[in-house]
Amino acid sequence: MSDKQLILVVDDDPDLVESVALKLESTDYRVDKAYDGEEAWDKIKAARPALVILDVMMPRKNGYELCNEIKSDPQYKDIAVILLTAVSEAVPNSSYTHIDGKNTLADDFIPKPIDLDKLMEIVSDNL
């Protein structure tokens, strides 16, 4: 098995998932991908990543719900979670806010559009 740490990237935007995955892989992380909260939860249980980069607004299970599931489960609570938040000013008709993100059990958060260099700093700080 590889010594590289596994990071799960979860977003319903395939282009964003691919760009984040490419950046992470170029920095020598292993990457798995999911496109909604249900798929992500299945992958977390199957592969137990070291860190999850998790979009907030997704179909089937939103990022806040999944984050709280991860952090409430004794088996997975030590997995670091970084929330991606395209909310408030960016999505004016959203009921989600950055305050919601700060009130979750997430380890960190980063607003969209994502600054990939800033994201890499946050990933490094949480692993």
Protein backbone atom coordinates (compact mmCIF):
# COMPACT_ATOMS: atom_id res chain seq x y z
CA MET A 1 0.00 0.00 0.00
CA SER A 2 1.17 3.52 -0.78
CA ASP A 3 2.48 5.93 1.86
CA LYS A 4 0.62 8.78 0.16
CA GLN A 5 -2.32 10.10 2.15
CA LEU A 6 -5.78 9.64 0.62
CA ILE A 7 -7.97 12.70 0.14
CA LEU A 8 -11.60 12.45 -0.94
CA VAL A 9 -12.83 15.36 -3.08
CA VAL A 10 -16.63 15.73 -3.02
CA ASP A 11 -18.53 18.17 -5.24
CA ASP A 12 -21.38 17.91 -7.73
CA ASP A 13 -19.32 19.97 -10.23
CA PRO A 14 -17.11 17.46 -12.13
CA ASP A 15 -14.82 20.23 -13.43
CA LEU A 16 -14.09 21.45 -9.90
CA VAL A 17 -13.47 17.89 -8.70
CA GLU A 18 -11.02 17.31 -11.55
CA SER A 19 -9.11 20.57 -11.04
CA VAL A 20 -8.76 20.00 -7.28
CA ALA A 21 -7.79 16.35 -7.85
CA LEU A 22 -5.10 17.31 -10.37
CA LYS A 23 -3.62 19.86 -7.95
CA LEU A 24 -3.60 17.35 -5.08
CA GLU A 25 -2.09 14.58 -7.21
CA SER A 26 0.64 16.97 -8.39
CA THR A 27 1.53 17.45 -4.72
CA ASP A 28 1.77 13.70 -4.17
CA TYR A 29 -1.55 12.88 -2.53
CA ARG A 30 -3.79 9.98 -3.53
CA VAL A 31 -7.25 11.20 -4.53
CA ASP A 32 -10.68 9.62 -4.63
CA LYS A 33 -13.72 11.44 -6.00
CA ALA A 34 -17.43 11.59 -5.22
CA TYR A 35 -20.18 13.73 -6.70
CA ASP A 36 -22.81 13.79 -3.94
CA GLY A 37 -23.04 13.23 -0.20
CA GLU A 38 -24.37 9.67 -0.35
CA GLU A 39 -21.60 8.50 -2.70
CA ALA A 40 -19.05 10.26 -0.49
CA TRP A 41 -20.28 8.53 2.68
CA ASP A 42 -19.99 5.14 0.95
CA LYS A 43 -16.42 5.95 -0.14
CA ILE A 44 -15.48 7.19 3.34
CA LYS A 45 -16.65 3.90 4.85
CA ALA A 46 -14.85 1.86 2.16
CA ALA A 47 -11.50 3.66 1.98
CA ARG A 48 -11.25 5.86 5.12
CA PRO A 49 -9.48 8.92 3.70
CA ALA A 50 -7.24 11.11 5.85
CA LEU A 51 -9.10 14.22 4.70
CA VAL A 52 -12.35 15.10 2.92
CA ILE A 53 -12.74 18.25 0.81
CA LEU A 54 -16.50 18.66 0.87
CA ASP A 55 -18.86 20.93 -1.04
CA VAL A 56 -21.79 22.31 0.94
CA MET A 57 -24.57 22.38 -1.66
CA MET A 58 -24.98 18.91 -3.21
CA PRO A 59 -27.77 16.52 -4.13
CA ARG A 60 -28.82 13.54 -1.99
CA LYS A 61 -26.97 14.77 1.13
CA ASN A 62 -25.51 18.22 1.66
CA GLY A 63 -22.03 18.87 2.98
CA TYR A 64 -23.17 20.05 6.42
CA GLU A 65 -25.12 16.81 6.96
CA LEU A 66 -22.23 14.65 5.80
CA CYS A 67 -19.69 16.60 7.87
CA ASN A 68 -21.81 16.13 10.98
CA GLU A 69 -22.19 12.39 10.23
CA ILE A 70 -18.42 12.00 9.88
CA LYS A 71 -17.64 13.98 13.04
CA SER A 72 -20.38 12.26 15.08
CA ASP A 73 -19.20 8.74 14.22
CA PRO A 74 -16.46 7.51 16.61
CA GLN A 75 -14.95 5.44 13.80
CA TYR A 76 -14.49 8.43 11.45
CA LYS A 77 -14.45 11.56 13.66
CA ASP A 78 -10.68 12.03 13.29
CA ILE A 79 -10.97 12.44 9.49
CA ALA A 80 -10.24 16.09 8.69
CA VAL A 81 -13.05 17.89 6.82
CA ILE A 82 -12.62 21.05 4.76
CA LEU A 83 -15.90 22.59 3.57
CA LEU A 84 -16.15 24.34 0.19
CA THR A 85 -18.66 27.14 0.51
CA ALA A 86 -20.16 28.94 -2.49
CA VAL A 87 -22.70 30.66 -0.34
CA SER A 88 -23.97 34.06 0.81
CA GLU A 89 -22.77 36.71 -1.64
CA ALA A 90 -21.94 34.18 -4.36
CA VAL A 91 -25.35 32.49 -4.22
CA PRO A 92 -27.80 35.13 -2.98
CA ASN A 93 -30.84 32.83 -3.03
CA SER A 94 -29.13 30.22 -0.83
CA SER A 95 -30.19 29.47 2.72
CA TYR A 96 -26.59 28.47 3.49
CA THR A 97 -24.15 31.00 4.95
CA HIS A 98 -20.46 31.11 5.88
CA ILE A 99 -21.64 31.28 9.49
CA ASP A 100 -23.28 27.87 8.97
CA GLY A 101 -19.90 26.56 7.85
CA LYS A 102 -18.17 27.97 10.90
CA ASN A 103 -20.81 26.41 13.16
CA THR A 104 -20.33 22.88 11.85
CA LEU A 105 -17.81 20.40 13.15
CA ALA A 106 -15.64 20.95 10.06
CA ASP A 107 -11.92 21.43 10.62
CA ASP A 108 -11.70 24.32 8.14
CA PHE A 109 -13.49 25.91 5.21
CA ILE A 110 -12.64 27.77 2.03
CA PRO A 111 -14.98 29.90 -0.11
CA LYS A 112 -15.62 29.34 -3.79
CA PRO A 113 -14.28 30.22 -6.25
CA ILE A 114 -11.38 28.22 -4.85
CA ASP A 115 -7.87 29.59 -4.70
CA LEU A 116 -6.00 26.29 -5.26
CA ASP A 117 -2.83 27.55 -3.56
CA LYS A 118 -4.82 28.57 -0.48
CA LEU A 119 -6.59 25.20 -0.54
CA MET A 120 -3.22 23.42 -0.58
CA GLU A 121 -2.14 25.43 2.48
CA ILE A 122 -5.34 24.43 4.29
CA VAL A 123 -4.88 20.77 3.29
CA SER A 124 -1.29 20.82 4.56
CA ASP A 125 -2.37 22.44 7.84
CA ASN A 126 -5.01 19.72 8.42
CA LEU A 127 -2.94 16.63 7.65
